[in-house]
């Protein structure tokens, strides 16, 4: 017997809704850019010279870290942290959430990294 989806059993005021997507990838810094790259066969993987390692193939996200962070925060943090801050802010912007009329206690974010 298959159990009903948990979404089917939640009242409307408790349903989970995905309202925004944010990402950065070697071949795009938005869902639209990524989609265009994938459809046109652009992978974003290229030769990179890495200190202490030499030349290697890699896909490096190319985005402006200063879009959502101060120089001080960038210096104190990690590259992975900057990727997360960028993607989270892009998701919030994509959602169009009206923060004045939204209960922030009911807002969450799901992060996936590969």
N, CA, C and O atoms as a DFTB+ gen file, in Angstrom:
456 C
 N C O
     1  1       0.838      -1.174       0.000
     2  2       0.000       0.000       0.000
     3  2       0.889       1.246       0.000
     4  3       1.842       1.329       0.775
     5  1       0.588       2.185      -0.843
     6  2       1.361       3.421      -0.949
     7  2       0.717       4.483      -0.066
     8  3      -0.483       4.741      -0.155
     9  1       1.536       5.093       0.786
    10  2       1.034       6.148       1.670
    11  2       0.770       7.403       0.852
    12  3       1.488       7.682      -0.108
    13  1      -0.255       8.162       1.227
    14  2      -0.519       9.411       0.511
    15  2       0.622      10.393       0.718
    16  3       1.300      10.369       1.746
    17  1       0.823      11.243      -0.253
    18  2       1.855      12.268      -0.148
    19  2       1.560      13.158       1.048
    20  3       0.403      13.480       1.320
    21  1       2.604      13.556       1.759
    22  2       2.393      14.429       2.915
    23  2       1.802      15.763       2.493
    24  3       1.117      16.414       3.282
    25  1       2.059      16.184       1.247
    26  2       1.481      17.435       0.761
    27  2      -0.033      17.310       0.670
    28  3      -0.752      18.270       0.945
    29  1      -0.525      16.127       0.283
    30  2      -1.962      15.925       0.157
    31  2      -2.678      16.013       1.497
    32  3      -3.875      16.296       1.539
    33  1      -1.968      15.776       2.584
    34  2      -2.607      15.751       3.896
    35  2      -2.410      17.041       4.686
    36  3      -2.948      17.169       5.786
    37  1      -1.658      17.991       4.155
    38  2      -1.428      19.248       4.866
    39  2      -2.533      20.252       4.559
    40  3      -2.967      20.361       3.412
    41  1      -2.992      20.987       5.570
    42  2      -3.929      22.078       5.298
    43  2      -3.240      23.133       4.436
    44  3      -2.013      23.232       4.437
    45  1      -4.021      23.917       3.705
    46  2      -3.459      24.926       2.804
    47  2      -2.451      25.841       3.483
    48  3      -1.429      26.175       2.884
    49  1      -2.713      26.255       4.721
    50  2      -1.814      27.189       5.391
    51  2      -0.495      26.551       5.812
    52  3       0.398      27.260       6.276
    53  1      -0.344      25.234       5.665
    54  2       0.898      24.559       6.035
    55  2       1.628      23.961       4.834
    56  3       2.662      23.314       5.003
    57  1       1.123      24.163       3.666
    58  2       1.767      23.587       2.486
    59  2       3.113      24.239       2.219
    60  3       3.346      25.398       2.560
    61  1       3.981      23.472       1.607
    62  2       5.318      23.942       1.263
    63  2       5.298      24.384      -0.194
    64  3       4.832      23.655      -1.069
    65  1       5.804      25.574      -0.441
    66  2       5.787      26.131      -1.786
    67  2       7.188      26.620      -2.131
    68  3       7.798      27.362      -1.362
    69  1       7.693      26.204      -3.284
    70  2       8.979      26.714      -3.769
    71  2       8.679      27.999      -4.523
    72  3       7.968      27.989      -5.528
    73  1       9.222      29.097      -4.034
    74  2       8.891      30.384      -4.630
    75  2      10.047      31.034      -5.381
    76  3       9.830      31.960      -6.163
    77  1      11.266      30.565      -5.157
    78  2      12.406      31.181      -5.821
    79  2      13.569      30.221      -5.946
    80  3      13.744      29.322      -5.122
    81  1      14.359      30.421      -6.983
    82  2      15.533      29.585      -7.224
    83  2      16.732      30.505      -7.423
    84  3      16.656      31.494      -8.153
    85  1      17.830      30.170      -6.772
    86  2      19.070      30.907      -6.959
    87  2      20.199      29.917      -7.161
    88  3      20.225      28.865      -6.524
    89  1      21.126      30.240      -8.035
    90  2      22.233      29.320      -8.290
    91  2      23.405      30.060      -8.893
    92  3      23.269      31.166      -9.417
    93  1      24.538      29.434      -8.808
    94  2      25.695      29.837      -9.590
    95  2      26.388      28.557     -10.027
    96  3      26.573      27.637      -9.231
    97  1      26.760      28.506     -11.268
    98  2      27.373      27.316     -11.850
    99  2      28.439      27.775     -12.845
   100  3      28.454      28.941     -13.237
   101  1      29.320      26.882     -13.252
   102  2      30.352      27.270     -14.219
   103  2      29.785      27.784     -15.541
   104  3      30.468      28.502     -16.270
   105  1      28.561      27.428     -15.846
   106  2      27.972      27.848     -17.117
   107  2      26.726      28.710     -16.942
   108  3      25.884      28.761     -17.838
   109  1      26.594      29.385     -15.806
   110  2      25.484      30.308     -15.631
   111  2      25.274      30.725     -14.192
   112  3      25.489      29.943     -13.265
   113  1      24.852      31.967     -14.015
   114  2      24.596      32.491     -12.676
   115  2      23.118      32.750     -12.422
   116  3      22.756      33.469     -11.490
   117  1      22.280      32.168     -13.244
   118  2      20.834      32.228     -13.043
   119  2      20.245      30.996     -13.719
   120  3      20.901      30.344     -14.531
   121  1      19.010      30.693     -13.374
   122  2      18.360      29.533     -13.978
   123  2      18.277      29.693     -15.495
   124  3      18.472      28.730     -16.238
   125  1      17.987      30.912     -15.950
   126  2      17.894      31.168     -17.390
   127  2      19.250      30.973     -18.079
   128  3      19.321      30.338     -19.131
   129  1      20.322      31.512     -17.496
   130  2      21.661      31.346     -18.086
   131  2      22.067      29.877     -18.123
   132  3      22.602      29.401     -19.124
   133  1      21.814      29.162     -17.034
   134  2      22.162      27.741     -16.972
   135  2      21.394      26.955     -18.027
   136  3      21.968      26.114     -18.719
   137  1      20.107      27.225     -18.149
   138  2      19.267      26.527     -19.134
   139  2      19.792      26.765     -20.550
   140  3      19.924      25.827     -21.335
   141  1      20.091      28.027     -20.870
   142  2      20.616      28.353     -22.200
   143  2      21.931      27.632     -22.465
   144  3      22.149      27.117     -23.562
   145  1      22.802      27.593     -21.473
   146  2      24.086      26.906     -21.633
   147  2      23.896      25.418     -21.880
   148  3      24.526      24.844     -22.769
   149  1      23.033      24.798     -21.097
   150  2      22.787      23.360     -21.252
   151  2      22.192      23.070     -22.626
   152  3      22.621      22.136     -23.304
   153  1      21.211      23.862     -23.039
   154  2      20.572      23.635     -24.338
   155  2      21.526      23.878     -25.503
   156  3      21.353      23.304     -26.579
   157  1      22.541      24.733     -25.292
   158  2      23.519      25.016     -26.345
   159  2      24.809      24.221     -26.190
   160  3      25.777      24.471     -26.907
   161  1      24.835      23.267     -25.264
   162  2      25.978      22.374     -25.117
   163  2      27.209      22.981     -24.475
   164  3      28.306      22.451     -24.650
   165  1      27.067      24.084     -23.731
   166  2      28.207      24.709     -23.049
   167  2      28.299      24.168     -21.624
   168  3      27.369      24.330     -20.834
   169  1      29.419      23.526     -21.300
   170  2      29.555      22.899     -19.983
   171  2      30.151      23.831     -18.934
   172  3      29.832      23.692     -17.753
   173  1      30.982      24.753     -19.315
   174  2      31.646      25.621     -18.349
   175  2      32.933      25.034     -17.809
   176  3      33.637      25.703     -17.051
   177  1      33.262      23.811     -18.172
   178  2      34.504      23.176     -17.728
   179  2      35.612      23.588     -18.696
   180  3      35.451      23.505     -19.913
   181  1      36.728      24.031     -18.140
   182  2      37.836      24.498     -18.963
   183  2      39.154      24.280     -18.215
   184  3      39.152      23.851     -17.061
   185  1      40.273      24.574     -18.870
   186  2      41.585      24.468     -18.225
   187  2      41.771      25.605     -17.226
   188  3      41.503      26.766     -17.535
   189  1      42.230      25.262     -16.034
   190  2      42.552      26.258     -15.014
   191  2      43.925      25.964     -14.438
   192  3      44.318      24.808     -14.281
   193  1      44.636      27.017     -14.131
   194  2      45.919      26.904     -13.445
   195  2      45.633      27.116     -11.965
   196  3      45.179      28.186     -11.560
   197  1      45.900      26.091     -11.161
   198  2      45.627      26.153      -9.728
   199  2      46.951      26.133      -8.974
   200  3      47.794      25.262      -9.189
   201  1      47.117      27.110      -8.088
   202  2      48.343      27.221      -7.302
   203  2      48.617      25.917      -6.562
   204  3      47.706      25.317      -5.991
   205  1      49.850      25.492      -6.575
   206  2      50.339      24.263      -5.926
   207  2      49.823      22.982      -6.579
   208  3      50.171      21.887      -6.135
   209  1      49.016      23.093      -7.604
   210  2      48.451      21.902      -8.232
   211  2      48.799      21.834      -9.709
   212  3      49.008      20.753     -10.259
   213  1      48.858      22.986     -10.343
   214  2      49.157      23.036     -11.764
   215  2      47.896      23.182     -12.597
   216  3      46.853      23.633     -12.123
   217  1      48.031      22.787     -13.851
   218  2      46.923      22.921     -14.791
   219  2      45.989      21.728     -14.669
   220  3      46.435      20.584     -14.591
   221  1      44.697      22.002     -14.654
   222  2      43.700      20.938     -14.541
   223  2      42.391      21.390     -15.170
   224  3      42.175      22.583     -15.379
   225  1      41.534      20.449     -15.465
   226  2      40.189      20.769     -15.928
   227  2      39.310      21.034     -14.717
   228  3      39.341      20.285     -13.740
   229  1      38.529      22.099     -14.787
   230  2      37.647      22.422     -13.665
   231  2      36.499      23.295     -14.146
   232  3      36.587      23.966     -15.174
   233  1      35.443      23.267     -13.391
   234  2      34.312      24.157     -13.604
   235  2      34.243      25.100     -12.419
   236  3      33.877      24.686     -11.319
   237  1      34.587      26.353     -12.624
   238  2      34.636      27.335     -11.546
   239  2      33.490      28.326     -11.730
   240  3      33.317      28.897     -12.806
   241  1      32.713      28.522     -10.672
   242  2      31.624      29.498     -10.713
   243  2      32.216      30.898     -10.830
   244  3      33.093      31.274     -10.052
   245  1      31.741      31.655     -11.786
   246  2      32.245      32.999     -12.029
   247  2      31.123      33.997     -11.745
   248  3      30.288      34.267     -12.608
   249  1      31.111      34.539     -10.534
   250  2      30.099      35.518     -10.147
   251  2      30.778      36.604      -9.328
   252  3      31.884      36.406      -8.826
   253  1      30.126      37.739      -9.190
   254  2      30.697      38.852      -8.438
   255  2      30.381      38.669      -6.959
   256  3      29.241      38.860      -6.536
   257  1      31.383      38.302      -6.178
   258  2      31.174      38.066      -4.744
   259  2      30.725      39.331      -4.021
   260  3      30.104      39.253      -2.961
   261  1      31.036      40.502      -4.590
   262  2      30.678      41.767      -3.946
   263  2      29.216      42.147      -4.156
   264  3      28.763      43.168      -3.639
   265  1      28.477      41.342      -4.907
   266  2      27.065      41.641      -5.129
   267  2      26.295      41.663      -3.816
   268  3      25.454      42.538      -3.611
   269  1      26.567      40.720      -2.928
   270  2      25.822      40.607      -1.671
   271  2      26.705      40.614      -0.428
   272  3      26.198      40.465       0.683
   273  1      28.012      40.784      -0.593
   274  2      28.915      40.757       0.554
   275  2      29.890      41.928       0.502
   276  3      30.277      42.386      -0.573
   277  1      30.276      42.399       1.675
   278  2      31.304      43.435       1.747
   279  2      32.671      42.777       1.526
   280  3      32.819      41.563       1.666
   281  1      33.642      43.581       1.186
   282  2      35.004      43.052       1.010
   283  2      35.488      42.378       2.295
   284  3      36.170      41.355       2.249
   285  1      35.131      42.957       3.431
   286  2      35.535      42.403       4.722
   287  2      34.928      41.014       4.922
   288  3      35.622      40.092       5.350
   289  1      33.638      40.858       4.618
   290  2      32.986      39.549       4.764
   291  2      33.594      38.519       3.819
   292  3      33.757      37.354       4.183
   293  1      33.925      38.948       2.610
   294  2      34.539      38.039       1.636
   295  2      35.900      37.569       2.149
   296  3      36.222      36.384       2.063
   297  1      36.691      38.489       2.676
   298  2      38.019      38.165       3.195
   299  2      37.936      37.214       4.387
   300  3      38.760      36.308       4.517
   301  1      36.957      37.415       5.247
   302  2      36.807      36.582       6.447
   303  2      36.223      35.206       6.152
   304  3      36.486      34.245       6.876
   305  1      35.435      35.114       5.097
   306  2      34.734      33.864       4.812
   307  2      35.457      32.959       3.840
   308  3      36.635      33.145       3.538
   309  1      34.724      31.979       3.359
   310  2      35.260      31.013       2.395
   311  2      34.590      31.195       1.045
   312  3      33.557      31.855       0.932
   313  1      35.180      30.614       0.044
   314  2      34.591      30.644      -1.297
   315  2      33.232      29.944      -1.282
   316  3      32.276      30.433      -1.884
   317  1      33.144      28.809      -0.601
   318  2      31.873      28.082      -0.515
   319  2      30.808      28.938       0.165
   320  3      29.641      28.912      -0.226
   321  1      31.209      29.688       1.172
   322  2      30.273      30.583       1.842
   323  2      29.764      31.664       0.913
   324  3      28.578      31.993       0.930
   325  1      30.651      32.222       0.098
   326  2      30.254      33.251      -0.866
   327  2      29.289      32.702      -1.906
   328  3      28.347      33.384      -2.308
   329  1      29.523      31.468      -2.342
   330  2      28.601      30.817      -3.285
   331  2      27.221      30.703      -2.643
   332  3      26.213      31.009      -3.281
   333  1      27.170      30.267      -1.391
   334  2      25.898      30.121      -0.686
   335  2      25.175      31.435      -0.500
   336  3      23.963      31.512      -0.704
   337  1      25.904      32.475      -0.113
   338  2      25.301      33.797       0.075
   339  2      24.731      34.303      -1.244
   340  3      23.618      34.827      -1.279
   341  1      25.486      34.151      -2.329
   342  2      25.028      34.596      -3.644
   343  2      23.757      33.856      -4.051
   344  3      22.770      34.485      -4.431
   345  1      23.775      32.528      -3.974
   346  2      22.629      31.724      -4.413
   347  2      21.397      31.979      -3.548
   348  3      20.285      32.060      -4.072
   349  1      21.575      32.107      -2.241
   350  2      20.436      32.360      -1.349
   351  2      19.795      33.708      -1.657
   352  3      18.570      33.815      -1.705
   353  1      20.603      34.725      -1.862
   354  2      20.058      36.042      -2.191
   355  2      19.372      36.050      -3.550
   356  3      18.342      36.703      -3.720
   357  1      19.930      35.334      -4.513
   358  2      19.287      35.229      -5.822
   359  2      17.927      34.530      -5.703
   360  3      16.972      34.918      -6.377
   361  1      17.835      33.508      -4.855
   362  2      16.566      32.802      -4.645
   363  2      15.530      33.728      -4.018
   364  3      14.370      33.733      -4.430
   365  1      15.941      34.504      -3.035
   366  2      15.024      35.459      -2.399
   367  2      14.557      36.488      -3.423
   368  3      13.367      36.798      -3.483
   369  1      15.469      37.019      -4.223
   370  2      15.089      37.986      -5.260
   371  2      14.150      37.363      -6.285
   372  3      13.185      37.996      -6.712
   373  1      14.432      36.121      -6.682
   374  2      13.601      35.413      -7.655
   375  2      12.195      35.171      -7.114
   376  3      11.231      35.138      -7.879
   377  1      12.076      35.002      -5.811
   378  2      10.780      34.693      -5.203
   379  2       9.824      35.870      -5.241
   380  3       8.608      35.682      -5.298
   381  1      10.356      37.075      -5.211
   382  2       9.491      38.248      -5.174
   383  2       8.716      38.373      -3.868
   384  3       7.670      39.021      -3.828
   385  1       9.221      37.761      -2.802
   386  2       8.532      37.794      -1.511
   387  2       8.379      39.235      -1.029
   388  3       9.326      40.020      -1.061
   389  1       7.177      39.560      -0.586
   390  2       6.886      40.854       0.020
   391  2       7.173      40.731       1.512
   392  3       6.312      40.293       2.275
   393  1       8.378      41.115       1.932
   394  2       8.805      40.914       3.317
   395  2       7.963      41.694       4.311
   396  3       7.882      41.312       5.478
   397  1       7.335      42.777       3.877
   398  2       6.489      43.563       4.782
   399  2       5.252      42.779       5.213
   400  3       4.739      42.985       6.312
   401  1       4.772      41.885       4.355
   402  2       3.540      41.141       4.628
   403  2       3.774      39.645       4.767
   404  3       2.854      38.854       4.556
   405  1       4.986      39.247       5.116
   406  2       5.324      37.831       5.236
   407  2       5.790      37.525       6.653
   408  3       6.612      38.246       7.218
   409  1       5.259      36.453       7.216
   410  2       5.700      35.987       8.531
   411  2       7.041      35.283       8.333
   412  3       7.082      34.153       7.846
   413  1       8.125      35.939       8.705
   414  2       9.472      35.400       8.482
   415  2       9.710      34.088       9.216
   416  3      10.585      33.313       8.830
   417  1       8.950      33.835      10.258
   418  2       9.092      32.573      10.996
   419  2       8.613      31.389      10.158
   420  3       8.913      30.239      10.478
   421  1       7.866      31.668       9.083
   422  2       7.355      30.596       8.232
   423  2       8.136      30.476       6.924
   424  3       7.718      29.767       6.009
   425  1       9.264      31.169       6.842
   426  2      10.087      31.139       5.635
   427  2      11.309      30.265       5.900
   428  3      11.946      30.378       6.948
   429  1      11.629      29.402       4.957
   430  2      12.806      28.550       5.080
   431  2      13.548      28.500       3.768
   432  3      13.065      28.978       2.742
   433  1      14.717      27.919       3.814
   434  2      15.512      27.782       2.594
   435  2      16.117      26.388       2.559
   436  3      16.531      25.846       3.584
   437  1      16.160      25.823       1.369
   438  2      16.798      24.515       1.177
   439  2      18.015      24.749       0.297
   440  3      17.915      25.369      -0.762
   441  1      19.143      24.261       0.731
   442  2      20.383      24.445      -0.014
   443  2      20.886      23.089      -0.489
   444  3      20.973      22.137       0.287
   445  1      21.213      23.015      -1.759
   446  2      21.821      21.813      -2.312
   447  2      23.119      22.197      -3.002
   448  3      23.149      23.149      -3.781
   449  1      24.173      21.477      -2.727
   450  2      25.483      21.794      -3.290
   451  2      26.097      20.523      -3.865
   452  3      26.066      19.466      -3.235
   453  1      26.652      20.637      -5.065
   454  2      27.387      19.509      -5.634
   455  2      28.749      19.972      -6.078
   456  3      29.536      19.175      -6.589
